[in-house]
PDB file of C-alpha atoms and ligand atoms in Angstrom:
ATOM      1  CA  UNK A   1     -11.360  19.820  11.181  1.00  0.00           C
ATOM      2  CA  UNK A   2     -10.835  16.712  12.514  1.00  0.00           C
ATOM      3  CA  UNK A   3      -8.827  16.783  15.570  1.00  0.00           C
ATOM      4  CA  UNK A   4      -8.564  13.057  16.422  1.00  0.00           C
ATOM      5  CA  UNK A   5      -6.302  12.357  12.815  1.00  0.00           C
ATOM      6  CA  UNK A   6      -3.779  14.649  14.029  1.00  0.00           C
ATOM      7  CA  UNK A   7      -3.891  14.190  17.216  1.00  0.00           C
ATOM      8  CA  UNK A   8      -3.950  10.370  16.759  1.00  0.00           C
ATOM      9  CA  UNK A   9      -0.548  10.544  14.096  1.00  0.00           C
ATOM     10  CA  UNK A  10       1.176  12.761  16.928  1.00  0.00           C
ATOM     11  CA  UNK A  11       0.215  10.187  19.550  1.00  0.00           C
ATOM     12  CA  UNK A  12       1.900   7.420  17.842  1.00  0.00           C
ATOM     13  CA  UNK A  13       4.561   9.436  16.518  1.00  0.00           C
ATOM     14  CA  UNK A  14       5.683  10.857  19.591  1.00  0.00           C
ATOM     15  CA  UNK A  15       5.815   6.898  20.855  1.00  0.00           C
ATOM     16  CA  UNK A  16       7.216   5.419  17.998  1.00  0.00           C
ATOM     17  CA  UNK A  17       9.178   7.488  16.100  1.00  0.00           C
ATOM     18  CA  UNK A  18      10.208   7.306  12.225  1.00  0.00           C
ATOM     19  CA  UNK A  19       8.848   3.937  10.247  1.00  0.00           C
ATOM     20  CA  UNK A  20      11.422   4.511   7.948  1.00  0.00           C
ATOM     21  CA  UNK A  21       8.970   2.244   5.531  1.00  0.00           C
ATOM     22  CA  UNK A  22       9.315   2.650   2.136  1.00  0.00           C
ATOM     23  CA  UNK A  23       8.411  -0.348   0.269  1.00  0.00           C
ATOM     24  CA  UNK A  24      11.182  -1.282  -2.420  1.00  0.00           C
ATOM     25  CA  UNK A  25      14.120   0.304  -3.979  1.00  0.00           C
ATOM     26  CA  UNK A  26      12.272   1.077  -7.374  1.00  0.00           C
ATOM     27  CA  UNK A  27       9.464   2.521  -8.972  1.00  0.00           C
ATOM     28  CA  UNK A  28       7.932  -1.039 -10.514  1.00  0.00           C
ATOM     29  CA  UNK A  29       9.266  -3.154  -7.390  1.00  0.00           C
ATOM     30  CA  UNK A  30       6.848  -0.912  -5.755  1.00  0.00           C
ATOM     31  CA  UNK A  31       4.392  -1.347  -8.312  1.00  0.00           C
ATOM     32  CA  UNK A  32       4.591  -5.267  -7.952  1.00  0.00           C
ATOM     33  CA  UNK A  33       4.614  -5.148  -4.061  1.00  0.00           C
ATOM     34  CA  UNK A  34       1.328  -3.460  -4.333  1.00  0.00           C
ATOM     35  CA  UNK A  35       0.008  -6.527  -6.243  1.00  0.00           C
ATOM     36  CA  UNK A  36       2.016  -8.929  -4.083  1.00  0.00           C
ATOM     37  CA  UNK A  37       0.941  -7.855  -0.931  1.00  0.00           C
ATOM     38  CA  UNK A  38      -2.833  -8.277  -1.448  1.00  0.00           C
ATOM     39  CA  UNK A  39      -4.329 -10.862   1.028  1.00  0.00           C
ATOM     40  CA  UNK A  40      -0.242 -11.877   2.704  1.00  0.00           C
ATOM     41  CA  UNK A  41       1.887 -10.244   5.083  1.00  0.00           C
ATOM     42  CA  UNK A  42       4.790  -8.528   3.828  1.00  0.00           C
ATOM     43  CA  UNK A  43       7.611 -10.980   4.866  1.00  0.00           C
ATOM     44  CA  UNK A  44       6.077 -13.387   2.351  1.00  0.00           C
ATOM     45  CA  UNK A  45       6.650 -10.203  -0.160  1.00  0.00           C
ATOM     46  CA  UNK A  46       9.787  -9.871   0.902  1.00  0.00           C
ATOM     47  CA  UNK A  47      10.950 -13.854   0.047  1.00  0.00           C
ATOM     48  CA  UNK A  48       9.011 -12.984  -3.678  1.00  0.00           C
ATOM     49  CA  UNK A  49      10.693 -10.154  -3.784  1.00  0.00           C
ATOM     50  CA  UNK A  50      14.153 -11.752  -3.145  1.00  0.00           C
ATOM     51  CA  UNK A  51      13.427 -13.989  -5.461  1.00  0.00           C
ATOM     52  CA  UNK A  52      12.892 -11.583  -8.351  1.00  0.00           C
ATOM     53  CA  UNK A  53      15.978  -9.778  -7.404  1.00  0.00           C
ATOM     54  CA  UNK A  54      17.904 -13.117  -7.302  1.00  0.00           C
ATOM     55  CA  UNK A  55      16.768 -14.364 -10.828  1.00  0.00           C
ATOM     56  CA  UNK A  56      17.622 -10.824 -12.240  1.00  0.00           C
ATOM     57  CA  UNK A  57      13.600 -10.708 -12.991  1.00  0.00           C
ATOM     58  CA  UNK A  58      13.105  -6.903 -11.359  1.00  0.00           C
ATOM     59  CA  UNK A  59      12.585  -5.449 -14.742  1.00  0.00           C
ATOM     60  CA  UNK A  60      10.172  -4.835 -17.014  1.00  0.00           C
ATOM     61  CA  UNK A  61      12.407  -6.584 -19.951  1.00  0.00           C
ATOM     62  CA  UNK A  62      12.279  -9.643 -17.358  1.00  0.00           C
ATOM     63  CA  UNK A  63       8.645  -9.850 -16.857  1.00  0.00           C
ATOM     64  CA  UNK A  64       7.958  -9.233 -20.051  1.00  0.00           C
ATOM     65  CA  UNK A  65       9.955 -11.929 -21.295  1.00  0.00           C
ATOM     66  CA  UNK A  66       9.407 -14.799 -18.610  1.00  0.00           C
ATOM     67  CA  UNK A  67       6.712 -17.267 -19.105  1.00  0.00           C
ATOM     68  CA  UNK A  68       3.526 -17.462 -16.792  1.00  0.00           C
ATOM     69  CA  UNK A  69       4.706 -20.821 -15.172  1.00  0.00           C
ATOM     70  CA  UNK A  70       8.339 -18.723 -14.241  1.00  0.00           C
ATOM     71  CA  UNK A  71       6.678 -16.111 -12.403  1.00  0.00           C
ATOM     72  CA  UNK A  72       4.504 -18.127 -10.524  1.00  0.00           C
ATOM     73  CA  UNK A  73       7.637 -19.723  -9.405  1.00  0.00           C
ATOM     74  CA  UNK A  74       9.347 -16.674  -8.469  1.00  0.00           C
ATOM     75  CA  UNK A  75       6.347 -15.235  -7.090  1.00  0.00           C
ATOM     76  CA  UNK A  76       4.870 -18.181  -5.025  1.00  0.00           C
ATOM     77  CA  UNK A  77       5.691 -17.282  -1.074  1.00  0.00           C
ATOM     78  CA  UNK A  78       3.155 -14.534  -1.479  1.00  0.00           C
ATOM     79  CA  UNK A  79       0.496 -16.921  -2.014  1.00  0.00           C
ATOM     80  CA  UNK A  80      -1.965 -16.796  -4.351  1.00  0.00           C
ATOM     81  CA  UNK A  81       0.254 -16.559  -6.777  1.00  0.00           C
ATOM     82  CA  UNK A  82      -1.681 -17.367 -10.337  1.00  0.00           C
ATOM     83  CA  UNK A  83      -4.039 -15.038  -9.935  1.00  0.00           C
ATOM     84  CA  UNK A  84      -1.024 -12.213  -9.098  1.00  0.00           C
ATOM     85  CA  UNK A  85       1.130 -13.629 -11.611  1.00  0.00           C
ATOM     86  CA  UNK A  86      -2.235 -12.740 -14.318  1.00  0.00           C
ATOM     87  CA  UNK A  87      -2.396  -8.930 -12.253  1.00  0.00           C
ATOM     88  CA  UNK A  88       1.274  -8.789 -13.038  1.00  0.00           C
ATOM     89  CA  UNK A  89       1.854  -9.756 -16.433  1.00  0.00           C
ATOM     90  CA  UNK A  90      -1.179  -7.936 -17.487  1.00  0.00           C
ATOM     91  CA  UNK A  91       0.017  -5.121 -15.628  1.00  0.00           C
ATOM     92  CA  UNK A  92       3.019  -5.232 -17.629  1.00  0.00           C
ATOM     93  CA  UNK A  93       1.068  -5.884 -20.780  1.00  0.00           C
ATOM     94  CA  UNK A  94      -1.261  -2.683 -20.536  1.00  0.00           C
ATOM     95  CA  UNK A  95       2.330  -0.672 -19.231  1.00  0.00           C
ATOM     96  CA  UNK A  96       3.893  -1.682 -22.811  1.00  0.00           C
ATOM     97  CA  UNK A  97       0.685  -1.276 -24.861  1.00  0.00           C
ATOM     98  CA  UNK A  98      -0.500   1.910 -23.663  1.00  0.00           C
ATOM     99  CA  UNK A  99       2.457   3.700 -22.437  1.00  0.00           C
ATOM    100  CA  UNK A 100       5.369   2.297 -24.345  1.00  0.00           C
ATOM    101  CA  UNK A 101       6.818   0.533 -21.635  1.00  0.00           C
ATOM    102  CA  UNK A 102       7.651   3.584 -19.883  1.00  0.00           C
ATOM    103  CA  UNK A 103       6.590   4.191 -16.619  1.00  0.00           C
ATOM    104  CA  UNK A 104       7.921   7.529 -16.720  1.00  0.00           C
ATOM    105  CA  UNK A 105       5.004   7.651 -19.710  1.00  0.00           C
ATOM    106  CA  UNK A 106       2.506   6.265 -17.372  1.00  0.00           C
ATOM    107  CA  UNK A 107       3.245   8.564 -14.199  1.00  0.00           C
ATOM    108  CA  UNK A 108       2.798  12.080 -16.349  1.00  0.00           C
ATOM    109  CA  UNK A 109      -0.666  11.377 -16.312  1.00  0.00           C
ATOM    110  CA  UNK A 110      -2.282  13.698 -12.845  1.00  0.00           C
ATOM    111  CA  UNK A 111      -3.272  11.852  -9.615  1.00  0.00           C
ATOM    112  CA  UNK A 112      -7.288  11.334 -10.552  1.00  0.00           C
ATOM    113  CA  UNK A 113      -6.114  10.326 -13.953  1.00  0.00           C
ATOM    114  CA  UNK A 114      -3.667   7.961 -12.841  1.00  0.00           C
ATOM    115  CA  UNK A 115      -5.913   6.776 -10.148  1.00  0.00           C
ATOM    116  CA  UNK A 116      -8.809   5.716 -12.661  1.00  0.00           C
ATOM    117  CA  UNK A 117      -5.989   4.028 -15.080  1.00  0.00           C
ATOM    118  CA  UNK A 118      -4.550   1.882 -12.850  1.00  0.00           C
ATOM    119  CA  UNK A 119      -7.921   1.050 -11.246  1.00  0.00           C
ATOM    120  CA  UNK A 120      -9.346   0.161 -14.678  1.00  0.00           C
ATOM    121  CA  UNK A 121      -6.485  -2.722 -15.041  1.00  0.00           C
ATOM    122  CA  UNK A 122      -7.636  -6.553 -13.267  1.00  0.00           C
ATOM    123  CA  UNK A 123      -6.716  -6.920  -9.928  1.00  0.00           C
ATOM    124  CA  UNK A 124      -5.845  -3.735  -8.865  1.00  0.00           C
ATOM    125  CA  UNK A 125      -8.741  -2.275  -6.320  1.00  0.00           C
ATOM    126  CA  UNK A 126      -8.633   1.372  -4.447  1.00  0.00           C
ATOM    127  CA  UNK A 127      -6.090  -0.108  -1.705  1.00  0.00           C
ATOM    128  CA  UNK A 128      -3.946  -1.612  -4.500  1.00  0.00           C
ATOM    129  CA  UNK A 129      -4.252   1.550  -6.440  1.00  0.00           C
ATOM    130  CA  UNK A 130      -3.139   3.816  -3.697  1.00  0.00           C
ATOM    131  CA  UNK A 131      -0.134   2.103  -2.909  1.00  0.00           C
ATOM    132  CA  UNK A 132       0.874   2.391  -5.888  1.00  0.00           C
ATOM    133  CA  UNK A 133       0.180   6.067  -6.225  1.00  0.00           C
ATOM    134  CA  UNK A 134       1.842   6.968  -3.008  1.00  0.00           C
ATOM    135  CA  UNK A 135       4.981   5.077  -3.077  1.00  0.00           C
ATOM    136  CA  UNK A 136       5.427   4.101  -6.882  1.00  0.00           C
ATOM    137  CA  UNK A 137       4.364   7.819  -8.062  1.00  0.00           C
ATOM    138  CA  UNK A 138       4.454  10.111  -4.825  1.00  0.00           C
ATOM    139  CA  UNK A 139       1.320  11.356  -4.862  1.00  0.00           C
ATOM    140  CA  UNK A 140      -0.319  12.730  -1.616  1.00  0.00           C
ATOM    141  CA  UNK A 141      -3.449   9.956  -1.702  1.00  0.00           C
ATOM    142  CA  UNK A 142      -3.846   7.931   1.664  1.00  0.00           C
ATOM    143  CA  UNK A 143      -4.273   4.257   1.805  1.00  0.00           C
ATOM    144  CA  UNK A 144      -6.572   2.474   3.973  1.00  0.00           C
ATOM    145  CA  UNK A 145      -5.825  -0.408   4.981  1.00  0.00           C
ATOM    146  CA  UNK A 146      -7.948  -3.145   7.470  1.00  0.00           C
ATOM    147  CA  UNK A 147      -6.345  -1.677  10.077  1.00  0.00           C
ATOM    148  CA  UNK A 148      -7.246   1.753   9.129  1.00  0.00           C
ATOM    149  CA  UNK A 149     -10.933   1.514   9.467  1.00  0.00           C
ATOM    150  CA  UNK A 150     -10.561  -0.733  12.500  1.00  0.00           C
ATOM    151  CA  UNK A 151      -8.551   1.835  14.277  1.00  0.00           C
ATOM    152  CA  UNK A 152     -11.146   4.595  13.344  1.00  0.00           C
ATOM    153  CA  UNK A 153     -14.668   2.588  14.204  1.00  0.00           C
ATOM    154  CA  UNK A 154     -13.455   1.211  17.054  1.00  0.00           C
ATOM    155  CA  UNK A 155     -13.222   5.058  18.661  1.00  0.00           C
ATOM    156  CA  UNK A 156     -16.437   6.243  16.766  1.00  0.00           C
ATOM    157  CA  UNK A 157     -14.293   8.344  14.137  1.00  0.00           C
ATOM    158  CA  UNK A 158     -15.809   6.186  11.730  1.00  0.00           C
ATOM    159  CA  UNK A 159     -18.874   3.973  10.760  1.00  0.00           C
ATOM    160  CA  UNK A 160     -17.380   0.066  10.423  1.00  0.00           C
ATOM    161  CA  UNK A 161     -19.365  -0.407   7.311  1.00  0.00           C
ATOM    162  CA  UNK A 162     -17.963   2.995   5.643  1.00  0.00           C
ATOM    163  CA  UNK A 163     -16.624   3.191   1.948  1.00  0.00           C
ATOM    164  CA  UNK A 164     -12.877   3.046   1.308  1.00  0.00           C
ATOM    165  CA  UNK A 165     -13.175   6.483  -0.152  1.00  0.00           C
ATOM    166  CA  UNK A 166     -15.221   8.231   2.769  1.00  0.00           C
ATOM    167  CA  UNK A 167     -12.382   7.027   4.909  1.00  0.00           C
ATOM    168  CA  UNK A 168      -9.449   8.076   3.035  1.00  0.00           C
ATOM    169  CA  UNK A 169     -11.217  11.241   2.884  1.00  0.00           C
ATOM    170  CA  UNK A 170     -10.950  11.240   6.412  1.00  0.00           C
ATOM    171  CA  UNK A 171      -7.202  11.814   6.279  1.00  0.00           C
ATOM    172  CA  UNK A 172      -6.610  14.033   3.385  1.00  0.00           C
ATOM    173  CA  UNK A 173      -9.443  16.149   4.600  1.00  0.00           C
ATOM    174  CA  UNK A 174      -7.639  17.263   7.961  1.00  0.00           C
ATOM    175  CA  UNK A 175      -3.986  16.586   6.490  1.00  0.00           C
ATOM    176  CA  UNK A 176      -1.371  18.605   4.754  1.00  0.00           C
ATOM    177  CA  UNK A 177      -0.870  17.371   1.413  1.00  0.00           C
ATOM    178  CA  UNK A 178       2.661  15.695   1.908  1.00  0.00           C
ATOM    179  CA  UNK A 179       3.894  12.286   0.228  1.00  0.00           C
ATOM    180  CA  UNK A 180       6.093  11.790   3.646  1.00  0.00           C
ATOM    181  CA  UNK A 181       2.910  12.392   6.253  1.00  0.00           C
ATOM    182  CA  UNK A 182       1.115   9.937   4.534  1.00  0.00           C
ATOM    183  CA  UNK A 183       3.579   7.547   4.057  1.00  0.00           C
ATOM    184  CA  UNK A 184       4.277   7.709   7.666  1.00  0.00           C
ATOM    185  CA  UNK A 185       1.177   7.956   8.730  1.00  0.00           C
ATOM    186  CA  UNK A 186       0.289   4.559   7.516  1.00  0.00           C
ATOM    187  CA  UNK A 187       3.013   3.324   8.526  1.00  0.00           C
ATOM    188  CA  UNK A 188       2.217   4.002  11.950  1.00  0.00           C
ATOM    189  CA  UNK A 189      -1.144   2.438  11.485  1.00  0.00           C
ATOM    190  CA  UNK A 190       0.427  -0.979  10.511  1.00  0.00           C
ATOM    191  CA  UNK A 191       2.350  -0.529  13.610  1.00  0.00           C
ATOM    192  CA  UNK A 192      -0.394   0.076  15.920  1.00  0.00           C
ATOM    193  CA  UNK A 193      -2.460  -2.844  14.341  1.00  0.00           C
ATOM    194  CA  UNK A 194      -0.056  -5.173  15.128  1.00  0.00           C
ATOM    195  CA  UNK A 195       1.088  -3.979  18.113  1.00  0.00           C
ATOM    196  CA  UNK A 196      -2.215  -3.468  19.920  1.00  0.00           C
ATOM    197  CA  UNK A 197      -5.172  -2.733  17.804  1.00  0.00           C
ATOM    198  CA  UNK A 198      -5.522  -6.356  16.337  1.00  0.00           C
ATOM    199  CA  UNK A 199      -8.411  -8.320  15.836  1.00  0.00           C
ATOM    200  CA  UNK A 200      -8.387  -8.250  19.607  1.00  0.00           C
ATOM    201  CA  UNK A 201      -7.569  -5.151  21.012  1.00  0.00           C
ATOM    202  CA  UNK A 202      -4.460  -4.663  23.476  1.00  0.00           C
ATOM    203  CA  UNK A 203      -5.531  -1.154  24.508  1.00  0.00           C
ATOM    204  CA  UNK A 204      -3.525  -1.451  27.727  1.00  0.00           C
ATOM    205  CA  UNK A 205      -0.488   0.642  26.902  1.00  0.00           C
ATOM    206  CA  UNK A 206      -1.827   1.707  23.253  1.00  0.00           C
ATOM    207  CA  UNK A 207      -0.841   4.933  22.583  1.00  0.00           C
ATOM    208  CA  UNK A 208      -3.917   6.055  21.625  1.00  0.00           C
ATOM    209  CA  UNK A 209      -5.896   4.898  24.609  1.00  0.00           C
ATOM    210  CA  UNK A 210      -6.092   7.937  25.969  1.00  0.00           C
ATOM    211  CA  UNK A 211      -8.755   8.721  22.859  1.00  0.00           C
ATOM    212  CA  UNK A 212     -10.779   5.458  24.265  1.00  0.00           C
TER     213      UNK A 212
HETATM  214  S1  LIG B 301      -5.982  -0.930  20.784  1.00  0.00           S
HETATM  215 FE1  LIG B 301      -7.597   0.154  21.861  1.00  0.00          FE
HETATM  216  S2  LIG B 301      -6.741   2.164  22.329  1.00  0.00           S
HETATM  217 FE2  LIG B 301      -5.471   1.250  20.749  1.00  0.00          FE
HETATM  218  S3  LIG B 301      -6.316   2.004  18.853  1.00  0.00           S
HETATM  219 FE3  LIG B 301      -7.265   0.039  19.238  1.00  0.00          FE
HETATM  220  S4  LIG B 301      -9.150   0.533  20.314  1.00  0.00           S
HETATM  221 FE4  LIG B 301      -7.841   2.334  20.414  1.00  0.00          FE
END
């Protein structure tokens, strides 16, 4: 059992409190802030995001229907936005093909199932994946992000150079398996990497200094 992931989640807890982060009010806005997100903070999500809502295009009717050239308008503060427009319309593609449009179809599949599906479509990697399992489907799977690993290497909980999956394993490992933990969890992380454990460290006053 690893001590320091509970330990460290009841540190940051205790200082910070509820996230309350949950990212989007439905299943596929989820789904397409996983995709969105990838390489761009999430207040440039948030202005694609608005602008989907705005031009009535949160739907999978809407996507379906819009050209290429619209959603790279609607999608364009999150930045590299051809190359997510292609993740998202093939997303939407593959959802129609495969599952009949239904993402009610698509989430019956179990966790490892799911996992391998929606890592098998272009674009979508294990961080990608994950967020998309835990918020989109509510599955107990933890996602690491940049901050993650940085947290754990920088107190020797973790080699720098270690596989996404060795460190999510990290978590579930020593966690109860619970959709709100996790979801919490990480976003306490995001919290703590841009509060103080940034590509500089602030570890005056970090919460988790007392680990150091
Ligand atoms: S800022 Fe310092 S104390 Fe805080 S998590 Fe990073 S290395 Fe640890």
């Amino acid at each position: 059992m690893n001590t320091f992931i509970r330990q460290s989640y009841d540190a940051m807890f205790s200082r910070w409190g509820e996230q309350h982060w949950w990212p989007g009010r439905t299943r596929l806005e989820m789904m397409l802030g996983a995709v969105l997100t990838q390489n761009t903070a999430w207040k440039n999500v948030e202005k694609a995001i608005s602008n989907l809502r705005k031009n009535n295009a949160m739907s999978f009717q809407a996507l379906e229907n819009a050209s290429q050239e619209q959603v790279v308008e609607w999608i364009r503060p999150a930045g590299y936005f051809n190359q997510k427009t292609d993740y998202i319309k093939r997303m939407i593609e593959t959802i129609r093909r495969d599952f009949d449009g239904s993402l009610t179809r698509l989430f019956a599949l179990d966790t490892p199932t799911l996992r391998k599906e929606l890592l098998s479509w272009k674009g979508i990697g294990p961080e990608t994946a994950d967020s998309m399992l835990l918020y989109a489907a509510k599955r107990p799977v933890f996602v690491v992000d940049a901050y993650t690993k940085r947290f754990l290497s920088r107190h020797g909980w973790c080699d720098p150079n270690a596989s996404y999956d060795s460190v999510a394993r990290r978590f579930t490992a020593n966690l109860p398996e619970d959709v709100q933990l996790f979801n919490e969890y990480h976003a306490l992380i995001v919290r703590l990497g841009k509060e103080h454990c940034n590509t500089k460290p602030r570890c005056e006053g970090c919460p988790l200094q007392v680990f150091l």
